[in-house]
mmCIF file of C-alpha atoms and ligand atoms in Angstrom:
data_model
loop_
_atom_site.group_PDB
_atom_site.id
_atom_site.type_symbol
_atom_site.label_atom_id
_atom_site.label_comp_id
_atom_site.label_asym_id
_atom_site.label_seq_id
_atom_site.Cartn_x
_atom_site.Cartn_y
_atom_site.Cartn_z
ATOM 1 C CA MET A 1 11.702 35.157 -5.814
ATOM 2 C CA VAL A 2 10.812 32.565 -7.868
ATOM 3 C CA SER A 3 7.616 31.261 -9.042
ATOM 4 C CA ILE A 4 6.518 27.648 -8.580
ATOM 5 C CA GLU A 5 6.585 27.456 -12.933
ATOM 6 C CA ASP A 6 10.170 28.131 -12.166
ATOM 7 C CA LEU A 7 10.882 24.937 -10.032
ATOM 8 C CA PRO A 8 11.849 22.038 -11.023
ATOM 9 C CA ILE A 9 8.508 19.948 -9.645
ATOM 10 C CA ARG A 10 6.654 17.477 -11.387
ATOM 11 C CA PRO A 11 5.331 18.091 -14.355
ATOM 12 C CA GLU A 12 2.049 17.259 -13.681
ATOM 13 C CA LEU A 13 1.536 19.809 -11.003
ATOM 14 C CA LYS A 14 2.272 22.740 -12.674
ATOM 15 C CA GLY A 15 -0.083 25.525 -13.140
ATOM 16 C CA LEU A 16 -2.347 23.786 -10.537
ATOM 17 C CA THR A 17 -3.906 25.853 -7.146
ATOM 18 C CA ALA A 18 -4.120 24.166 -3.875
ATOM 19 C CA TYR A 19 -7.221 22.422 -2.951
ATOM 20 C CA GLY A 20 -9.470 24.159 -0.280
ATOM 21 C CA ALA A 21 -12.305 26.208 0.527
ATOM 22 C CA PRO A 22 -11.469 29.771 0.796
ATOM 23 C CA ARG A 23 -11.419 31.279 4.288
ATOM 24 C CA ILE A 24 -12.803 34.600 3.979
ATOM 25 C CA ASP A 25 -13.718 36.646 7.272
ATOM 26 C CA VAL A 26 -17.294 36.583 7.383
ATOM 27 C CA PRO A 27 -19.772 36.413 10.394
ATOM 28 C CA VAL A 28 -21.244 32.802 8.980
ATOM 29 C CA ARG A 29 -18.907 30.176 8.032
ATOM 30 C CA LEU A 30 -21.214 27.607 6.083
ATOM 31 C CA ASN A 31 -18.760 26.057 3.766
ATOM 32 C CA THR A 32 -16.460 23.348 5.408
ATOM 33 C CA ASN A 33 -19.404 20.896 6.703
ATOM 34 C CA GLU A 34 -18.020 21.355 10.330
ATOM 35 C CA ASN A 35 -19.960 20.562 13.190
ATOM 36 C CA PRO A 36 -20.903 23.834 14.672
ATOM 37 C CA TYR A 37 -21.140 22.808 18.156
ATOM 38 C CA PRO A 38 -18.154 23.632 20.011
ATOM 39 C CA LEU A 39 -16.719 20.997 22.764
ATOM 40 C CA PRO A 40 -18.765 20.696 26.122
ATOM 41 C CA ASP A 41 -16.654 22.328 28.695
ATOM 42 C CA VAL A 42 -16.681 19.151 30.901
ATOM 43 C CA LEU A 43 -15.154 17.401 28.040
ATOM 44 C CA VAL A 44 -12.496 20.146 27.674
ATOM 45 C CA ASP A 45 -11.251 19.994 31.263
ATOM 46 C CA ARG A 46 -11.121 16.167 31.219
ATOM 47 C CA ILE A 47 -8.676 16.167 28.261
ATOM 48 C CA VAL A 48 -6.602 18.875 29.850
ATOM 49 C CA ALA A 49 -6.421 16.744 33.116
ATOM 50 C CA GLY A 50 -5.585 13.451 31.388
ATOM 51 C CA LEU A 51 -2.739 15.271 29.253
ATOM 52 C CA GLY A 52 -0.336 15.898 31.797
ATOM 53 C CA PRO A 53 1.323 12.525 31.597
ATOM 54 C CA VAL A 54 1.084 12.480 27.833
ATOM 55 C CA LEU A 55 3.176 15.968 27.579
ATOM 56 C CA ARG A 56 5.757 15.044 30.005
ATOM 57 C CA ASP A 57 6.396 12.055 27.732
ATOM 58 C CA LEU A 58 6.958 14.247 24.591
ATOM 59 C CA ASN A 59 10.264 13.244 24.405
ATOM 60 C CA ARG A 60 9.542 9.892 23.297
ATOM 61 C CA TYR A 61 7.889 8.812 20.016
ATOM 62 C CA PRO A 62 4.110 7.832 20.347
ATOM 63 C CA ASP A 63 2.943 4.066 20.049
ATOM 64 C CA ARG A 64 3.609 3.842 16.298
ATOM 65 C CA ASP A 65 0.847 1.414 15.670
ATOM 66 C CA ALA A 66 -1.804 3.148 17.937
ATOM 67 C CA VAL A 67 -2.743 -0.158 19.476
ATOM 68 C CA ALA A 68 -4.940 1.317 22.032
ATOM 69 C CA LEU A 69 -6.677 3.973 19.945
ATOM 70 C CA ARG A 70 -7.534 1.337 17.343
ATOM 71 C CA ALA A 71 -9.187 -1.167 19.942
ATOM 72 C CA ALA A 72 -11.285 2.109 21.219
ATOM 73 C CA LEU A 73 -12.113 2.834 17.557
ATOM 74 C CA ALA A 74 -12.996 -0.935 17.025
ATOM 75 C CA LYS A 75 -15.276 -0.457 19.983
ATOM 76 C CA HIS A 76 -17.102 2.860 19.037
ATOM 77 C CA LEU A 77 -17.712 0.927 15.700
ATOM 78 C CA GLU A 78 -19.308 -2.010 17.589
ATOM 79 C CA ASP A 79 -21.487 0.533 19.705
ATOM 80 C CA GLY A 80 -22.708 2.203 16.562
ATOM 81 C CA THR A 81 -23.264 -0.841 14.330
ATOM 82 C CA GLY A 82 -23.055 -4.214 15.929
ATOM 83 C CA CYS A 83 -20.347 -5.285 14.053
ATOM 84 C CA SER A 84 -17.669 -7.178 16.018
ATOM 85 C CA LEU A 85 -13.929 -5.958 14.939
ATOM 86 C CA SER A 86 -10.634 -6.505 15.997
ATOM 87 C CA ASP A 87 -7.823 -3.760 16.631
ATOM 88 C CA ARG A 88 -6.357 -5.502 13.551
ATOM 89 C CA GLN A 89 -8.955 -4.653 11.248
ATOM 90 C CA ILE A 90 -8.828 -1.012 12.220
ATOM 91 C CA TRP A 91 -6.360 1.522 11.333
ATOM 92 C CA ALA A 92 -6.074 5.256 12.035
ATOM 93 C CA ALA A 93 -4.411 8.453 10.653
ATOM 94 C CA ASN A 94 -4.305 12.269 10.955
ATOM 95 C CA GLY A 95 -7.907 12.808 9.343
ATOM 96 C CA SER A 96 -9.495 10.415 6.700
ATOM 97 C CA ASN A 97 -7.881 12.398 3.953
ATOM 98 C CA GLU A 98 -4.694 10.968 5.532
ATOM 99 C CA ILE A 99 -6.325 7.633 5.432
ATOM 100 C CA ILE A 100 -7.161 8.085 1.464
ATOM 101 C CA GLN A 101 -3.690 9.123 0.822
ATOM 102 C CA GLN A 102 -2.412 6.027 2.283
ATOM 103 C CA LEU A 103 -4.864 3.842 0.546
ATOM 104 C CA LEU A 104 -3.621 5.322 -2.578
ATOM 105 C CA GLN A 105 -0.077 5.072 -1.786
ATOM 106 C CA ALA A 106 -0.792 1.339 -1.435
ATOM 107 C CA PHE A 107 -3.278 0.541 -4.112
ATOM 108 C CA GLY A 108 -2.558 3.248 -6.670
ATOM 109 C CA GLY A 109 0.372 5.093 -7.984
ATOM 110 C CA PRO A 110 1.738 5.171 -11.725
ATOM 111 C CA GLY A 111 -0.223 2.777 -14.276
ATOM 112 C CA ARG A 112 -2.935 2.631 -12.059
ATOM 113 C CA VAL A 113 -6.557 3.852 -12.238
ATOM 114 C CA ALA A 114 -8.897 5.181 -9.547
ATOM 115 C CA LEU A 115 -12.389 5.591 -10.287
ATOM 116 C CA GLY A 116 -15.498 7.807 -8.497
ATOM 117 C CA PHE A 117 -18.679 8.898 -9.420
ATOM 118 C CA GLU A 118 -18.803 12.514 -9.800
ATOM 119 C CA PRO A 119 -19.907 15.195 -8.481
ATOM 120 C CA SER A 120 -17.896 13.606 -5.348
ATOM 121 C CA TYR A 121 -15.310 14.460 -2.757
ATOM 122 C CA ALA A 122 -12.970 16.273 -4.794
ATOM 123 C CA VAL A 123 -10.202 15.246 -2.786
ATOM 124 C CA HIS A 124 -10.309 11.541 -3.794
ATOM 125 C CA ARG A 125 -9.117 12.747 -7.381
ATOM 126 C CA GLU A 126 -6.738 15.335 -5.967
ATOM 127 C CA ILE A 127 -5.117 12.530 -3.741
ATOM 128 C CA ALA A 128 -5.307 10.210 -7.239
ATOM 129 C CA ARG A 129 -3.435 13.072 -9.145
ATOM 130 C CA SER A 130 -0.833 13.631 -6.468
ATOM 131 C CA THR A 131 0.258 9.851 -5.849
ATOM 132 C CA GLY A 132 0.375 9.618 -9.812
ATOM 133 C CA THR A 133 -2.720 7.590 -9.756
ATOM 134 C CA GLY A 134 -4.955 7.747 -13.115
ATOM 135 C CA TRP A 135 -8.260 8.874 -12.242
ATOM 136 C CA VAL A 136 -12.048 7.962 -13.745
ATOM 137 C CA ALA A 137 -14.701 10.143 -13.414
ATOM 138 C CA VAL A 138 -18.084 8.431 -14.021
ATOM 139 C CA PRO A 139 -20.810 11.231 -14.085
ATOM 140 C CA ARG A 140 -23.814 10.507 -11.388
ATOM 141 C CA ALA A 141 -27.611 10.211 -12.855
ATOM 142 C CA GLU A 142 -29.750 13.733 -12.842
ATOM 143 C CA ASP A 143 -30.732 13.183 -9.247
ATOM 144 C CA PHE A 144 -27.001 12.822 -8.195
ATOM 145 C CA THR A 145 -27.664 8.872 -7.413
ATOM 146 C CA ILE A 146 -24.976 6.602 -8.820
ATOM 147 C CA ALA A 147 -25.909 5.206 -12.215
ATOM 148 C CA LEU A 148 -25.731 1.795 -11.799
ATOM 149 C CA ASP A 149 -25.766 0.141 -15.725
ATOM 150 C CA ALA A 150 -23.203 3.035 -16.848
ATOM 151 C CA SER A 151 -21.079 2.588 -13.700
ATOM 152 C CA ARG A 152 -20.687 -1.141 -13.833
ATOM 153 C CA ALA A 153 -19.893 -0.790 -17.877
ATOM 154 C CA ALA A 154 -17.181 1.908 -16.608
ATOM 155 C CA ILE A 155 -15.569 -0.654 -14.467
ATOM 156 C CA ALA A 156 -15.699 -3.132 -17.053
ATOM 157 C CA ARG A 157 -13.875 -0.774 -19.232
ATOM 158 C CA HIS A 158 -11.311 0.827 -16.888
ATOM 159 C CA ARG A 159 -10.576 -1.772 -14.714
ATOM 160 C CA PRO A 160 -9.567 0.223 -11.847
ATOM 161 C CA GLN A 161 -7.470 -0.868 -8.972
ATOM 162 C CA VAL A 162 -9.632 1.103 -6.346
ATOM 163 C CA VAL A 163 -13.177 2.576 -6.388
ATOM 164 C CA PHE A 164 -14.581 5.258 -4.214
ATOM 165 C CA VAL A 165 -18.107 5.363 -3.332
ATOM 166 C CA THR A 166 -19.195 8.488 -1.362
ATOM 167 C CA ALA A 167 -21.915 7.551 1.285
ATOM 168 C CA PRO A 168 -23.634 10.118 2.101
ATOM 169 C CA ASN A 169 -22.315 11.976 -1.302
ATOM 170 C CA ASN A 170 -20.398 14.950 -0.970
ATOM 171 C CA PRO A 171 -21.478 17.882 -1.962
ATOM 172 C CA THR A 172 -24.854 16.566 -3.237
ATOM 173 C CA GLY A 173 -25.904 14.756 0.118
ATOM 174 C CA THR A 174 -27.022 11.652 -1.778
ATOM 175 C CA GLY A 175 -27.402 8.518 0.427
ATOM 176 C CA VAL A 176 -26.288 5.305 -1.380
ATOM 177 C CA SER A 177 -27.978 1.721 -1.038
ATOM 178 C CA ALA A 178 -26.293 -1.413 -0.038
ATOM 179 C CA ASP A 179 -27.481 -2.707 -3.195
ATOM 180 C CA ALA A 180 -25.745 -0.193 -4.964
ATOM 181 C CA VAL A 181 -22.493 -1.008 -3.133
ATOM 182 C CA VAL A 182 -22.835 -4.749 -3.589
ATOM 183 C CA ALA A 183 -23.185 -4.331 -7.260
ATOM 184 C CA LEU A 184 -20.463 -2.019 -7.485
ATOM 185 C CA TYR A 185 -18.187 -4.254 -5.234
ATOM 186 C CA GLU A 186 -19.281 -7.449 -7.685
ATOM 187 C CA ALA A 187 -18.549 -5.185 -10.959
ATOM 188 C CA ALA A 188 -14.933 -4.049 -9.630
ATOM 189 C CA GLN A 189 -14.224 -7.653 -8.553
ATOM 190 C CA ALA A 190 -15.337 -9.167 -11.966
ATOM 191 C CA ALA A 191 -12.921 -6.495 -13.697
ATOM 192 C CA GLY A 192 -10.208 -6.337 -10.785
ATOM 193 C CA PRO A 193 -9.801 -7.267 -8.500
ATOM 194 C CA ALA A 194 -10.333 -3.945 -6.851
ATOM 195 C CA LEU A 195 -10.233 -1.954 -3.512
ATOM 196 C CA VAL A 196 -13.714 -0.175 -2.895
ATOM 197 C CA VAL A 197 -13.523 2.318 -0.694
ATOM 198 C CA LEU A 198 -16.843 3.354 0.933
ATOM 199 C CA ASP A 199 -16.438 6.977 2.457
ATOM 200 C CA GLU A 200 -18.903 7.418 5.222
ATOM 201 C CA ALA A 201 -17.862 11.070 6.357
ATOM 202 C CA TYR A 202 -21.220 12.097 7.041
ATOM 203 C CA VAL A 203 -22.792 8.793 8.029
ATOM 204 C CA GLU A 204 -23.721 9.942 11.736
ATOM 205 C CA PHE A 205 -26.260 12.378 9.826
ATOM 206 C CA GLN A 206 -28.156 9.499 7.558
ATOM 207 C CA SER A 207 -31.160 7.955 8.218
ATOM 208 C CA ALA A 208 -30.171 4.395 7.025
ATOM 209 C CA PRO A 209 -27.747 2.313 9.050
ATOM 210 C CA SER A 210 -24.239 2.159 8.321
ATOM 211 C CA LEU A 211 -23.107 -0.336 5.388
ATOM 212 C CA LEU A 212 -20.130 -1.426 7.498
ATOM 213 C CA PRO A 213 -21.744 -5.059 7.935
ATOM 214 C CA LEU A 214 -21.295 -5.683 4.057
ATOM 215 C CA ILE A 215 -17.533 -5.709 5.059
ATOM 216 C CA ALA A 216 -17.780 -9.205 6.812
ATOM 217 C CA ASP A 217 -17.564 -11.343 3.474
ATOM 218 C CA ARG A 218 -16.055 -8.832 1.195
ATOM 219 C CA PRO A 219 -12.251 -8.456 1.887
ATOM 220 C CA LEU A 220 -11.700 -5.803 -0.946
ATOM 221 C CA LEU A 221 -14.136 -3.736 0.914
ATOM 222 C CA VAL A 222 -13.190 -1.100 3.293
ATOM 223 C CA VAL A 223 -15.366 1.638 5.336
ATOM 224 C CA VAL A 224 -13.412 4.816 5.924
ATOM 225 C CA ARG A 225 -15.072 7.133 8.694
ATOM 226 C CA THR A 226 -13.923 10.384 10.427
ATOM 227 C CA LEU A 227 -14.216 12.080 13.811
ATOM 228 C CA SER A 228 -14.527 15.323 11.850
ATOM 229 C CA LYS A 229 -18.159 15.604 11.561
ATOM 230 C CA GLY A 230 -20.957 13.810 13.604
ATOM 231 C CA LEU A 231 -18.434 13.975 16.513
ATOM 232 C CA GLY A 232 -17.182 17.553 15.981
ATOM 233 C CA LEU A 233 -13.753 16.993 16.259
ATOM 234 C CA ALA A 234 -12.157 18.404 12.942
ATOM 235 C CA GLY A 235 -9.530 20.086 14.504
ATOM 236 C CA LEU A 236 -8.355 17.233 16.073
ATOM 237 C CA ARG A 237 -7.232 15.529 12.987
ATOM 238 C CA LEU A 238 -8.486 11.829 13.297
ATOM 239 C CA GLY A 239 -9.912 9.476 10.672
ATOM 240 C CA TYR A 240 -9.922 5.881 10.602
ATOM 241 C CA LEU A 241 -10.561 2.394 8.353
ATOM 242 C CA ALA A 242 -12.236 -0.634 8.913
ATOM 243 C CA GLY A 243 -11.749 -3.693 6.632
ATOM 244 C CA ASP A 244 -9.881 -6.889 6.440
ATOM 245 C CA ALA A 245 -6.690 -7.263 8.788
ATOM 246 C CA ALA A 246 -4.639 -7.544 5.681
ATOM 247 C CA ILE A 247 -5.499 -4.339 4.044
ATOM 248 C CA VAL A 248 -4.098 -3.033 7.494
ATOM 249 C CA ASP A 249 -1.008 -4.439 7.013
ATOM 250 C CA ALA A 250 -0.623 -2.764 3.540
ATOM 251 C CA LEU A 251 -1.627 0.464 4.664
ATOM 252 C CA ARG A 252 1.711 -0.168 7.132
ATOM 253 C CA LEU A 253 3.876 -0.391 4.403
ATOM 254 C CA VAL A 254 3.226 3.144 3.489
ATOM 255 C CA ARG A 255 2.442 5.279 6.562
ATOM 256 C CA LEU A 256 4.857 7.536 7.938
ATOM 257 C CA PRO A 257 6.814 6.121 11.292
ATOM 258 C CA TYR A 258 5.105 7.385 14.162
ATOM 259 C CA HIS A 259 2.203 9.381 11.922
ATOM 260 C CA LEU A 260 -0.125 10.103 14.858
ATOM 261 C CA SER A 261 1.118 11.947 17.485
ATOM 262 C CA ALA A 262 0.795 11.193 21.137
ATOM 263 C CA PRO A 263 -1.538 14.067 22.281
ATOM 264 C CA THR A 264 -3.702 13.090 18.988
ATOM 265 C CA GLN A 265 -4.146 9.369 20.609
ATOM 266 C CA ALA A 266 -4.264 10.309 23.926
ATOM 267 C CA ILE A 267 -7.219 13.041 23.212
ATOM 268 C CA ALA A 268 -9.033 10.838 20.617
ATOM 269 C CA LEU A 269 -8.800 7.887 23.206
ATOM 270 C CA ALA A 270 -10.602 10.089 26.019
ATOM 271 C CA LEU A 271 -12.949 11.570 23.814
ATOM 272 C CA LEU A 272 -14.335 8.369 22.310
ATOM 273 C CA GLU A 273 -15.393 7.093 25.883
ATOM 274 C CA ARG A 274 -17.604 10.149 25.550
ATOM 275 C CA ALA A 275 -19.031 9.494 22.081
ATOM 276 C CA PRO A 276 -22.461 9.361 23.184
ATOM 277 C CA ASP A 277 -22.289 12.905 24.456
ATOM 278 C CA LEU A 278 -20.429 14.397 21.398
ATOM 279 C CA LEU A 279 -23.105 12.734 19.072
ATOM 280 C CA GLY A 280 -25.593 14.524 21.119
ATOM 281 C CA ASN A 281 -25.903 17.195 18.516
ATOM 282 C CA VAL A 282 -26.256 15.210 15.604
ATOM 283 C CA GLY A 283 -30.498 15.138 16.186
ATOM 284 C CA ARG A 284 -30.307 19.079 16.139
ATOM 285 C CA ILE A 285 -27.975 19.167 13.096
ATOM 286 C CA THR A 286 -30.360 17.011 11.253
ATOM 287 C CA ALA A 287 -33.719 18.829 12.149
ATOM 288 C CA GLU A 288 -32.228 22.061 11.325
ATOM 289 C CA ARG A 289 -30.877 20.574 7.796
ATOM 290 C CA ASP A 290 -34.641 19.655 7.322
ATOM 291 C CA ARG A 291 -35.710 23.076 8.260
ATOM 292 C CA MET A 292 -33.159 24.504 5.771
ATOM 293 C CA VAL A 293 -34.484 21.997 2.956
ATOM 294 C CA ARG A 294 -38.226 22.982 3.634
ATOM 295 C CA GLU A 295 -37.161 27.053 3.660
ATOM 296 C CA LEU A 296 -35.107 27.116 0.590
ATOM 297 C CA ARG A 297 -37.935 25.004 -1.216
ATOM 298 C CA ALA A 298 -40.486 27.440 -0.130
ATOM 299 C CA ALA A 299 -38.134 30.287 -1.340
ATOM 300 C CA GLY A 300 -38.306 28.795 -4.653
ATOM 301 C CA TYR A 301 -34.727 26.507 -5.209
ATOM 302 C CA GLU A 302 -34.436 23.468 -6.184
ATOM 303 C CA VAL A 303 -32.577 21.450 -3.271
ATOM 304 C CA ALA A 304 -30.759 17.801 -3.735
ATOM 305 C CA ALA A 305 -32.432 15.250 -1.141
ATOM 306 C CA SER A 306 -29.597 15.310 1.491
ATOM 307 C CA GLU A 307 -28.483 12.763 4.330
ATOM 308 C CA ALA A 308 -25.600 14.908 5.458
ATOM 309 C CA ASN A 309 -25.052 18.198 7.513
ATOM 310 C CA PHE A 310 -25.162 20.063 4.106
ATOM 311 C CA VAL A 311 -27.465 20.947 1.361
ATOM 312 C CA GLN A 312 -26.859 21.424 -2.073
ATOM 313 C CA PHE A 313 -29.207 24.040 -3.381
ATOM 314 C CA GLY A 314 -29.794 25.686 -6.948
ATOM 315 C CA ARG A 315 -30.551 25.933 -9.560
ATOM 316 C CA PHE A 316 -28.734 29.412 -10.481
ATOM 317 C CA ARG A 317 -27.558 31.155 -13.956
ATOM 318 C CA ASP A 318 -24.760 32.253 -12.423
ATOM 319 C CA SER A 319 -23.695 30.366 -9.272
ATOM 320 C CA HIS A 320 -20.427 32.317 -8.921
ATOM 321 C CA ARG A 321 -22.337 35.639 -9.090
ATOM 322 C CA ALA A 322 -24.872 34.346 -6.046
ATOM 323 C CA TRP A 323 -22.292 33.330 -4.199
ATOM 324 C CA ARG A 324 -20.654 36.522 -4.119
ATOM 325 C CA GLU A 325 -24.019 37.716 -3.478
ATOM 326 C CA ILE A 326 -24.618 35.812 -0.213
ATOM 327 C CA VAL A 327 -21.276 36.480 0.952
ATOM 328 C CA ALA A 328 -21.835 39.948 0.920
ATOM 329 C CA ARG A 329 -24.687 39.645 2.783
ATOM 330 C CA GLY A 330 -22.629 37.709 5.497
ATOM 331 C CA ALA A 331 -22.678 33.996 4.920
ATOM 332 C CA LEU A 332 -19.871 31.947 3.639
ATOM 333 C CA VAL A 333 -21.041 29.062 1.477
ATOM 334 C CA ARG A 334 -19.578 26.940 -0.825
ATOM 335 C CA ASP A 335 -19.118 27.276 -4.453
ATOM 336 C CA SER A 336 -18.421 23.695 -5.702
ATOM 337 C CA GLU A 337 -17.614 22.451 -8.792
ATOM 338 C CA VAL A 338 -20.964 21.416 -9.502
ATOM 339 C CA PRO A 339 -22.236 24.004 -12.315
ATOM 340 C CA SER A 340 -25.596 26.008 -11.227
ATOM 341 C CA TRP A 341 -25.404 24.719 -7.747
ATOM 342 C CA LEU A 342 -24.318 25.862 -4.431
ATOM 343 C CA ARG A 343 -23.807 24.075 -1.153
ATOM 344 C CA VAL A 344 -24.482 24.988 2.462
ATOM 345 C CA SER A 345 -23.279 23.373 5.560
ATOM 346 C CA VAL A 346 -26.031 23.079 8.514
ATOM 347 C CA GLY A 347 -25.004 25.563 11.306
ATOM 348 C CA THR A 348 -26.548 26.843 14.627
ATOM 349 C CA PRO A 349 -30.052 27.885 14.138
ATOM 350 C CA ALA A 350 -29.150 31.570 14.508
ATOM 351 C CA GLU A 351 -26.365 30.968 11.768
ATOM 352 C CA ASN A 352 -28.961 29.308 9.399
ATOM 353 C CA ASP A 353 -31.139 32.285 10.002
ATOM 354 C CA VAL A 354 -28.338 34.706 8.660
ATOM 355 C CA PHE A 355 -27.933 32.401 5.626
ATOM 356 C CA LEU A 356 -31.754 31.959 4.883
ATOM 357 C CA ALA A 357 -32.190 35.884 5.069
ATOM 358 C CA ALA A 358 -29.394 36.150 2.735
ATOM 359 C CA VAL A 359 -30.979 33.735 -0.029
ATOM 360 C CA ARG A 360 -33.969 35.580 -0.150
ATOM 361 C CA PRO A 361 -35.680 36.822 -2.015
ATOM 362 C CA ARG A 362 -34.613 34.089 -4.463
ATOM 363 C CA LEU A 363 -31.215 34.721 -6.523
ATOM 364 C CA SER A 364 -30.701 33.697 -9.859
HETATM 365 N N1 PMP B 401 -14.399 12.449 2.917
HETATM 366 C C1 PMP B 401 -15.349 13.159 2.558
HETATM 367 C C2 PMP B 401 -16.470 12.973 1.740
HETATM 368 C C3 PMP B 401 -15.492 14.327 2.899
HETATM 369 O O1 PMP B 401 -16.133 15.482 2.966
HETATM 370 C C4 PMP B 401 -14.446 15.101 3.681
HETATM 371 C C5 PMP B 401 -13.888 16.437 4.701
HETATM 372 N N2 PMP B 401 -14.737 17.278 4.082
HETATM 373 C C6 PMP B 401 -13.332 13.988 4.010
HETATM 374 C C7 PMP B 401 -13.583 12.667 3.826
HETATM 375 C C8 PMP B 401 -11.941 14.353 5.072
HETATM 376 O O2 PMP B 401 -12.239 14.578 6.206
HETATM 377 P P1 PMP B 401 -11.227 14.462 7.673
HETATM 378 O O3 PMP B 401 -10.048 14.676 6.721
HETATM 379 O O4 PMP B 401 -11.356 15.765 8.161
HETATM 380 O O5 PMP B 401 -11.384 13.238 8.464
#
C-alpha cells in the first residue's frame, strides 16, 4: 500500500485532509445545518409515482441544459422575491457547492484571486485551493459583521476576480445588509472588474428579504441558493444560481456534460411545485433557534446573533474539550475553525432539548 505522500499528486494537495464534519454515531446530530424534518409521506408518494417514466428512460442522457428545471427555479424565485427572471438567468448544479466550483473554474484559476470575509463558509476557500485560485481572507469585525472599511481597502489592494459574501454567514449566523453588499460590489468593480458571489444558502431563515433584487442592474453580482436547507432537501443535491445570462453562458463552458442526472431534475421539478409545503417548517425552526439563543444565554454563554438555522455559541477556554464533552453527552455539534466558539444546528425540539441539557451547567 502507498500513502498519498507517495503519489505524484499536485504538490499543493500534499499533507491536506479532506473537508467535512466528522460523522459520529451519536443520538442527536446537530453539526451540518440540515433541516431536521423529513419529507412528508404525500410528497414521497408523489415523487415515486412520477419517477416511472424517468427510470424507463435511464438509457438516455438527461437534458444537458436542464431547461424545464431552470424555468421552475425562476418561478420559485419569483414566488419568493417578486423578481422576474428568465430560465437563461438561472443555472443549476449538484448542490450550491458545485455551483461555487463552476464559478471558480470559470472566473478563478491560476494567477487569479478570490476573496472572502472570515470566519465564513470554509468551502469557498477549499474550492479556491482545488481550482488553483489564490485566496485572500479579510477578517470580520468583533461582532462578525463585515468590516467595511478594511474590506474595501483589501479589495483595492488585492484586486480579486471573485468576492464571496455569505448572507446569512456560516458559521456565525450573521446577516448582511443591502448597503454592505452594494458597497462591496462597487469596491470590487472599481478595483476589478470582479464577480461578487452572494451565497444565500440560509436565506429562508433570515428575517430580512432576500438581496436578489440587487442583481437587476449589477451584471457581475450573482446569487447562489440551495434546496438543501430551508426546503430540507440536502440529500437531493441541488443548488442554483441567479444572475446575468452571460454568466450562465460562462458556467456552461466549464460544466461537465450531463452533470445533473435525470432523476435529480425530475425530483426537483416535482418538489418545487410543492415548495410552500416544504417551507412549512421554517417558522418552527426559527422559533426553536430563538429559544436556543435564549436558553444558551440564560446558561451563561455568549451567543452570536443568528439569522440562520444554526447558532454559534461560546466562548470557551478550550472549545475542543467542550466539544468532546457535549459529544459524550449524546449531542454532536460543530467544532468549527473559529477559536473558542462552537456551532449548533437547530434540530427538532426534542433534539434541541438533548443538546441544551448537554451544555448545562456552563462548560468552559
Ligand atoms: N453555502 C453555504 C454558506 C453553506 O453553509 C453550504 C452547506 N453547508 C453550502 C453553500 C452548500 O450547500 P449545498 O452544496 O448542499 O447546496
